[in-house]
Coordinates of C-alpha atoms in Angstrom, one line a residue:
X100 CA 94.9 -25.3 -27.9
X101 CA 97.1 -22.7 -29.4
X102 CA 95.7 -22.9 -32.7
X103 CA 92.5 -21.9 -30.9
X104 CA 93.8 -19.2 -29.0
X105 CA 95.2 -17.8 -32.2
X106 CA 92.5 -18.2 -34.0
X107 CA 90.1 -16.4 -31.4
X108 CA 92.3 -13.7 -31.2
X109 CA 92.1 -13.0 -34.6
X110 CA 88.5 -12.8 -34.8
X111 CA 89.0 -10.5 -31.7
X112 CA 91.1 -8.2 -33.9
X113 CA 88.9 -8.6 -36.9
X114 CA 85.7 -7.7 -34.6
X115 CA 87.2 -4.9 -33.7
X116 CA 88.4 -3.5 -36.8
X117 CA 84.6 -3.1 -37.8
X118 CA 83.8 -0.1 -36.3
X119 CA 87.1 1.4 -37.2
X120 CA 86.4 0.5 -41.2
X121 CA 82.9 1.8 -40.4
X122 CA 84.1 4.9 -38.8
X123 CA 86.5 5.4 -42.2
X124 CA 83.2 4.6 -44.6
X125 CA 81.7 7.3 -42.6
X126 CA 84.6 10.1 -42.9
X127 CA 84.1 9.9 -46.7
X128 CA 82.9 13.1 -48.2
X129 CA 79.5 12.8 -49.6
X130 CA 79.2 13.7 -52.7
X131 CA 78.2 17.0 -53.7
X132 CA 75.7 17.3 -56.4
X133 CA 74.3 20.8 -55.5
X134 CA 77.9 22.0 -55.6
X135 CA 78.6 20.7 -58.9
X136 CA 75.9 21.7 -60.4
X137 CA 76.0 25.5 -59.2
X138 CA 79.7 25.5 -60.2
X139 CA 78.6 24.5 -64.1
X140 CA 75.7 26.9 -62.9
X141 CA 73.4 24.2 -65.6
X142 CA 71.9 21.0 -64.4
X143 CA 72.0 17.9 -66.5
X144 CA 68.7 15.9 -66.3
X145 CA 68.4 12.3 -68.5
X146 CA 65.6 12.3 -70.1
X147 CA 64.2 10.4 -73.3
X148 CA 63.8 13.7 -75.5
X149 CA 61.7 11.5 -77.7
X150 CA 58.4 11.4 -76.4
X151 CA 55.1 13.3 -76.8
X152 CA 54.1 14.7 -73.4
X153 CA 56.9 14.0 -71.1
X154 CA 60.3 15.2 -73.1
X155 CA 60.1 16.5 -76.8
X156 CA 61.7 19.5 -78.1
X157 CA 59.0 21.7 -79.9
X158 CA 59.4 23.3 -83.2
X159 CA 61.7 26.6 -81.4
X160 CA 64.3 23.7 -80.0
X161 CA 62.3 24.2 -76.2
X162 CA 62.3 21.1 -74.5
X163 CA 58.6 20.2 -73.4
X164 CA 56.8 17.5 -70.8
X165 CA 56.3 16.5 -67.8
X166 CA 59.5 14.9 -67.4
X167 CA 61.7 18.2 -68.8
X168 CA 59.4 20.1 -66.3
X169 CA 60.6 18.3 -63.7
X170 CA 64.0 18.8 -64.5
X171 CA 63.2 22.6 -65.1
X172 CA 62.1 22.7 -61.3
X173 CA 65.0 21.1 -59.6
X174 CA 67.1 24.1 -61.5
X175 CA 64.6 26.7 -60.5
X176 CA 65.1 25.8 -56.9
X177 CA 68.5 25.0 -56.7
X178 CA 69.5 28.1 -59.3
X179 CA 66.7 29.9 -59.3
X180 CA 66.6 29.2 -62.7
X181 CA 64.0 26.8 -64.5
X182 CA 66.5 27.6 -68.1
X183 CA 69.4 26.8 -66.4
X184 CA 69.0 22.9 -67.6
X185 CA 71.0 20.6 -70.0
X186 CA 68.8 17.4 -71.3
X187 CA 70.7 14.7 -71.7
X188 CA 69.2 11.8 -74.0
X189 CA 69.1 8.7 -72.8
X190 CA 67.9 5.3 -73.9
X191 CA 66.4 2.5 -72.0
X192 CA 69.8 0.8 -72.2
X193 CA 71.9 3.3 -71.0
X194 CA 70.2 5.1 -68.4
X195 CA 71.1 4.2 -65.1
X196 CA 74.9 4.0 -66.2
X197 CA 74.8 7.8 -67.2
X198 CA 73.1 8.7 -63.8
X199 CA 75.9 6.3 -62.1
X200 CA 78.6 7.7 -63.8
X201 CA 77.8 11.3 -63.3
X202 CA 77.0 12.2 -66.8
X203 CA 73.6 13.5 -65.6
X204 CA 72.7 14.7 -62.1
X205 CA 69.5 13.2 -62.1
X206 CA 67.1 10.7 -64.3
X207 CA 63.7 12.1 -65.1
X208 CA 62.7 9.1 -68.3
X209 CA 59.6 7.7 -67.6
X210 CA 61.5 5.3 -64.9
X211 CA 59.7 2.8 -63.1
X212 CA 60.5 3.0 -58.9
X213 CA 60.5 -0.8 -58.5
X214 CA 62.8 -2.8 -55.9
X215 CA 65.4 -4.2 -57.8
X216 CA 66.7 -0.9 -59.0
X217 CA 66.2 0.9 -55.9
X218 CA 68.5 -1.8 -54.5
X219 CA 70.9 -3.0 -56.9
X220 CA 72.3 -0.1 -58.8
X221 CA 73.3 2.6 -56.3
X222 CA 70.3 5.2 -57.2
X223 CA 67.1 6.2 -55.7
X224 CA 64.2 7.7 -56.4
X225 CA 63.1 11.0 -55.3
X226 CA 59.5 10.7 -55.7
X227 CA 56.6 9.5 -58.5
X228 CA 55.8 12.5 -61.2
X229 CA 53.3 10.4 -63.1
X230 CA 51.3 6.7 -61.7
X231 CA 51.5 4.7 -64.9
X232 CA 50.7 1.2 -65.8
X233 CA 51.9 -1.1 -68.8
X234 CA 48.9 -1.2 -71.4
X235 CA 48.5 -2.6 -75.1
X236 CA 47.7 -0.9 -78.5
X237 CA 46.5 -1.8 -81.5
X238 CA 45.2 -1.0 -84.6
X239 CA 41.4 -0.4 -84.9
X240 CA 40.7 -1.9 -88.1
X241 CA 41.6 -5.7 -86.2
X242 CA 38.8 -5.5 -84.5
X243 CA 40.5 -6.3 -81.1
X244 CA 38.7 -4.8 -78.2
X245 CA 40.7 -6.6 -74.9
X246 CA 44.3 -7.6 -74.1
X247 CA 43.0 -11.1 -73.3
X248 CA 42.2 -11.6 -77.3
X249 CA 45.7 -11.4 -77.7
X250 CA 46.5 -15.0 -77.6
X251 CA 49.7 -16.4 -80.3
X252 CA 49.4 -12.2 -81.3
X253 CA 52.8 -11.2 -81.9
X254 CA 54.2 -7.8 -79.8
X255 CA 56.4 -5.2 -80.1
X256 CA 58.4 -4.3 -76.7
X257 CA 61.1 -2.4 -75.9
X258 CA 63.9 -4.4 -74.0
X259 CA 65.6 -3.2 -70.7
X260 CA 62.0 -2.2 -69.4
X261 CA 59.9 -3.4 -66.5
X262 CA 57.2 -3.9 -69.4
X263 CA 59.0 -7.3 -70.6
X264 CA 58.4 -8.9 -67.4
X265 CA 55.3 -7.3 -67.2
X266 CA 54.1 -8.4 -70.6
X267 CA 55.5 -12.2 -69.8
X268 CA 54.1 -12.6 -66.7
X269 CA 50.4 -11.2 -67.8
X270 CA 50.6 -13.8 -70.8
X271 CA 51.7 -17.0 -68.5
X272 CA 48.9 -15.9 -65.6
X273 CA 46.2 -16.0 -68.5
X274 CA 47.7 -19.3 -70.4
X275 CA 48.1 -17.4 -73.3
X276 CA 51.3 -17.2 -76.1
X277 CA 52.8 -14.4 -77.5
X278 CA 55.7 -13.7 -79.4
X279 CA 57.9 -10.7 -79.2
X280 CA 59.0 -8.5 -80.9
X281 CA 61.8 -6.8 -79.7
X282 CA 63.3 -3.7 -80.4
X283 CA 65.6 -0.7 -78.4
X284 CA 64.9 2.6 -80.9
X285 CA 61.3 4.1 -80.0
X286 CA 61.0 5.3 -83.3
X287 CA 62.3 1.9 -85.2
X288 CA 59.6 0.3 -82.8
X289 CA 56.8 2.6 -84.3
X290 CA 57.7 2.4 -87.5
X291 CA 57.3 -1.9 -86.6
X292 CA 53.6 -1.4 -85.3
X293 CA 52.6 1.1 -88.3
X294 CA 54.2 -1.6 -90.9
X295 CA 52.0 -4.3 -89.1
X296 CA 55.3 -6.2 -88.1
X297 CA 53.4 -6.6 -84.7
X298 CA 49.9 -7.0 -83.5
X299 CA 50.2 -5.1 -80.3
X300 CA 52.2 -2.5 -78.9
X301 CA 53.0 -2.6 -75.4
X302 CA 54.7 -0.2 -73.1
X303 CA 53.6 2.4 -70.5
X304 CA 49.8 3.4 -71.1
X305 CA 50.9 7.0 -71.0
X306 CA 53.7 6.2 -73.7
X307 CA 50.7 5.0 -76.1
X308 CA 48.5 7.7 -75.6
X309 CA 51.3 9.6 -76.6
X310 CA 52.3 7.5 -79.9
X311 CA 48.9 8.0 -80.9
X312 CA 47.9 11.6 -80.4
X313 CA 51.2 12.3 -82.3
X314 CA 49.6 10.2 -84.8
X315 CA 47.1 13.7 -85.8
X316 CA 44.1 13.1 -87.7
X317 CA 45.0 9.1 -87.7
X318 CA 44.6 8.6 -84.5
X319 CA 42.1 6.9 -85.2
X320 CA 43.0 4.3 -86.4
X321 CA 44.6 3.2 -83.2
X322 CA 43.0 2.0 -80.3
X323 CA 44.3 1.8 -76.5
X324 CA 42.6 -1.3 -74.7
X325 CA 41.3 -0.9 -71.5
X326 CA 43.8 -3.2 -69.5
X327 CA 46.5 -2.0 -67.3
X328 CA 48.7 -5.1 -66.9
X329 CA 50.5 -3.4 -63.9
X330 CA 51.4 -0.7 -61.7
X331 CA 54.3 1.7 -62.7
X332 CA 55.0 4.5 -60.7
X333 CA 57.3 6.4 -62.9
X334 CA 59.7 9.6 -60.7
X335 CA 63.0 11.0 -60.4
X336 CA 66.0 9.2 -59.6
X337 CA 69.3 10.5 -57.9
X338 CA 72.6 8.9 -56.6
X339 CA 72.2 7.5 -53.0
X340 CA 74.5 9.1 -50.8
X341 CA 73.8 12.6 -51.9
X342 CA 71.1 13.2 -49.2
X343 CA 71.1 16.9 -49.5
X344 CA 70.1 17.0 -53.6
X345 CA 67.7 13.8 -52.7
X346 CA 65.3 16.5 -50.4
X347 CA 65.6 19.4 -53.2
X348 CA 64.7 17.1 -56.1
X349 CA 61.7 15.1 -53.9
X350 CA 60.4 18.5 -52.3
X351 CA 60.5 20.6 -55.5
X352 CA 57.6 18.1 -56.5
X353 CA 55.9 18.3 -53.2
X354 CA 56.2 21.8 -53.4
X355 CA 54.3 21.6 -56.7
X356 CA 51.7 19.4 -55.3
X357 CA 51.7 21.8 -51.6
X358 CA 50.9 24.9 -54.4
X359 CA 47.8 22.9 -56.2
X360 CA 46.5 22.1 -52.7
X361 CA 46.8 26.2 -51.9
X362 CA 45.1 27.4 -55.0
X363 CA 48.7 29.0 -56.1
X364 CA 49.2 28.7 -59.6
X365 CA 52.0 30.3 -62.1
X366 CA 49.6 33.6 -62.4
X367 CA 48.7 34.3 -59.2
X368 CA 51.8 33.9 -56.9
X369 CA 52.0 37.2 -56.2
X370 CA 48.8 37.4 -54.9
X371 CA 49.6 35.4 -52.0
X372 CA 52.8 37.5 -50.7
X373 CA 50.8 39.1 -47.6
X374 CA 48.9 35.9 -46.9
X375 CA 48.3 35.4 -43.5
X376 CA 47.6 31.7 -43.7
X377 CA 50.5 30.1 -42.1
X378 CA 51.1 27.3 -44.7
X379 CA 51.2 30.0 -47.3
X380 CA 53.7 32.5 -45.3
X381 CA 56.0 29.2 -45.0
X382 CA 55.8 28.1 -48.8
X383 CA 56.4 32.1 -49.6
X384 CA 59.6 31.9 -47.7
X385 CA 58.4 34.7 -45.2
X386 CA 58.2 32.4 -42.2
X387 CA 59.8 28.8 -41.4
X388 CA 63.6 28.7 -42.8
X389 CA 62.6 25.8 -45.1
X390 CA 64.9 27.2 -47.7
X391 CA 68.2 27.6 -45.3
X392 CA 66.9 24.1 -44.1
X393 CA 68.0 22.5 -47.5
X394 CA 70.8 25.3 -48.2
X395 CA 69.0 27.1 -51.5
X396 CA 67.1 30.8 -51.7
X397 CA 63.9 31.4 -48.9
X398 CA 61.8 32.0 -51.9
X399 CA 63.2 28.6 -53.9
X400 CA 59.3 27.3 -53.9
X401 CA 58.2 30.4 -55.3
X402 CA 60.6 30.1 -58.1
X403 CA 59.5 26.4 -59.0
X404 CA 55.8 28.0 -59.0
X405 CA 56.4 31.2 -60.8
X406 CA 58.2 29.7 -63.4
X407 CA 57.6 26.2 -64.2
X408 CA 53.9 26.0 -62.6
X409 CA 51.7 23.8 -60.3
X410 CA 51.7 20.1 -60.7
X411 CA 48.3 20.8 -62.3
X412 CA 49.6 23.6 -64.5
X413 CA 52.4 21.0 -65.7
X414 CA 49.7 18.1 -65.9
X415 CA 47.2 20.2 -67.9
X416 CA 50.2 21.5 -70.3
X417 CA 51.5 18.3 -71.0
X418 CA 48.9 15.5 -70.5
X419 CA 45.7 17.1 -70.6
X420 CA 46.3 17.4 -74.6
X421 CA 46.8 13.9 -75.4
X422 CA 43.5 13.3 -74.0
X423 CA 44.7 11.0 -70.7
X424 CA 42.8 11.8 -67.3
X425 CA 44.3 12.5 -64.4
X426 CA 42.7 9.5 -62.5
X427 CA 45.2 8.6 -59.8
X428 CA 47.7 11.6 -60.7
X429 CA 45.0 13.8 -59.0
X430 CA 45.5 15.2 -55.6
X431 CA 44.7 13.4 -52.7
X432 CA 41.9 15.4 -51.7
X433 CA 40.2 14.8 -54.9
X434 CA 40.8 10.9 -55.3
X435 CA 44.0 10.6 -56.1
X436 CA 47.8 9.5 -55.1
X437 CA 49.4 12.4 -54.9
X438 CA 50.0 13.4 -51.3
X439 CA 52.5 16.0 -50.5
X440 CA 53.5 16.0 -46.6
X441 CA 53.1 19.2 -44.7
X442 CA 56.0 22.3 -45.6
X443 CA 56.8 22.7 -42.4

């Protein structure tokens, strides 16, 4: 009977103890990205830096893409300053332990949103800057016109990507064998496809449309076919816990996608200063505190606009060249999955 008593008043104790650790997990200071970041007065965005249309640097050094633009916004609104950004290269293999370590403020890399990393590693993400899907390519001259003639074909994959298990699973669910080829440098795993060390090349669709409009007057002699194996939702990621960088970096892209809706591009911004529509006067920072709100300027959309551009300005820019359609990047109102709730 005593060791009963004892023991139940133990788990009294320990019950009770709960809300205090609680309480204690709660008196933590949150991290404080913003700070941090206006302190180095630069924001450090991961990004691949390697890839046609979504981070490349151009022949002055400039960093270009959809990915860099997105980084290029976040500094815009938090510093008013879209060239206030450091890109940090990552790879596929050491991306998420940069953004958990705090060697970059926030992930922009053609990063799939899928469960397991939303709940495993500590990060989330922000919000989807491109719908993507894993897709094969493969040289014209074979003659191979659909994925599902790709049976004992050999394949070149990067590893640490949501395309292996993609690529496995699509091959077991059509009883088909493949053999892979795996390699972690992008451009190692081009040079592998050009050589013919592989059949297919297999990774994002956007990622091959890429590879082979930077392939100039032989792009030709690749071909992109028409299956998209899966759905990847590439976007931003951030630390959790940082709730207050979290809304800047997932409502700098809505505010991107609010402009499109409004007809506000890059050029004609100022147009719009004596609007009278209320939805304008609120994304102008005349009306609405949405800036004090989030603790950065009244007029932090404008800057995002003026200097980085629309969604579709950054779309057409970036993607438009390398010949991919907007499909399900398009607005919401024209077909599309990208919905930006109401500024208000």
């Amino acid at each position: 009977m005593r060791l009963i008593k004892a023991a139940t008043a133990a788990i009294a104790v320990a019950l009770a103890a709960i809300p205090t650790m609680r309480d204690a997990a709660a008196q933590q200071p949150a991290a404080d990205t913003i700070g941090a970041i206006r302190q180095r007065g630069q924001l450090l965005c991961g990004t691949a830096g390697n890839n046609v249309g979504f981070s490349l640097p151009d022949s002055q050094g400039v960093m270009r893409g959809i990915d860099s633009d997105t980084c290029k916004a976040v500094a815009a609104a938090i510093l008013g300053d879209a060239n206030k950004v450091r890109f940090v290269p990552t790879t596929t293999q050491n991306r998420f332990t940069a953004l958990q370590s705090g060697e970059v403020d926030m992930l922009v890399r053609s990063t799939t949103w899928t469960l397991g990393r939303e709940a495993a590693l500590g990060l989330e993400f922000a919000g989807v800057n491109f719908y993507d899907g894993t897709g094969f390519l493969v040289k014209t001259s074979s003659g191979v016109t659909s994925a599902k003639a790709l049976d004992g074909a050999t394949v070149c994959v990067q590893p640490g990507s949501t395309t292996e298990l993609a690529l496995t699973d699509y091959f077991r669910l059509n009883n088909m064998k493949f053999t892979p080829v795996v390699i972690e440098n992008l451009e190692e795993i081009h040079n592998a496809f050009i050589t013919g060390r592989c059949d297919a090349y297999t990774t994002d669709a956007s990622s091959l449309a890429a590879f082979r409009y930077a392939q100039g007057p032989n792009a030709g002699q690749y071909t992109l076919l028409p299956e998209i194996i899966s759905k990847e939702p590439l976007g931003s990621m951030v630390r959790k816990g940082d709730w207050k960088f979290f809304d800047i970096v997932r409502w700098t892209h809505f505010a991107q996608l609010t402009a499109e809706e409004l007809g506000i591009t890059s050029k004609n911004i100022d147009s719009f200063i004596d609007s009278n529509n209320p939805d304008v006067q609120r994304f102008m920072g005349k009306t609405g505190d949405l800036g004090k709100m989030m603790g950065v300027d009244p007029a932090w959309a404008v800057n995002v606009v003026k200097q980085v551009g629309n969604y579709g300005e950054v779309w057409d820019r970036n993607i438009t060249p390398m010949g991919v359609q907007r499909g399900p990047n398009n607005l919401w109102n024209k077909g599309g999955l990208q919905y930006p709730p109401p500024m208000r």
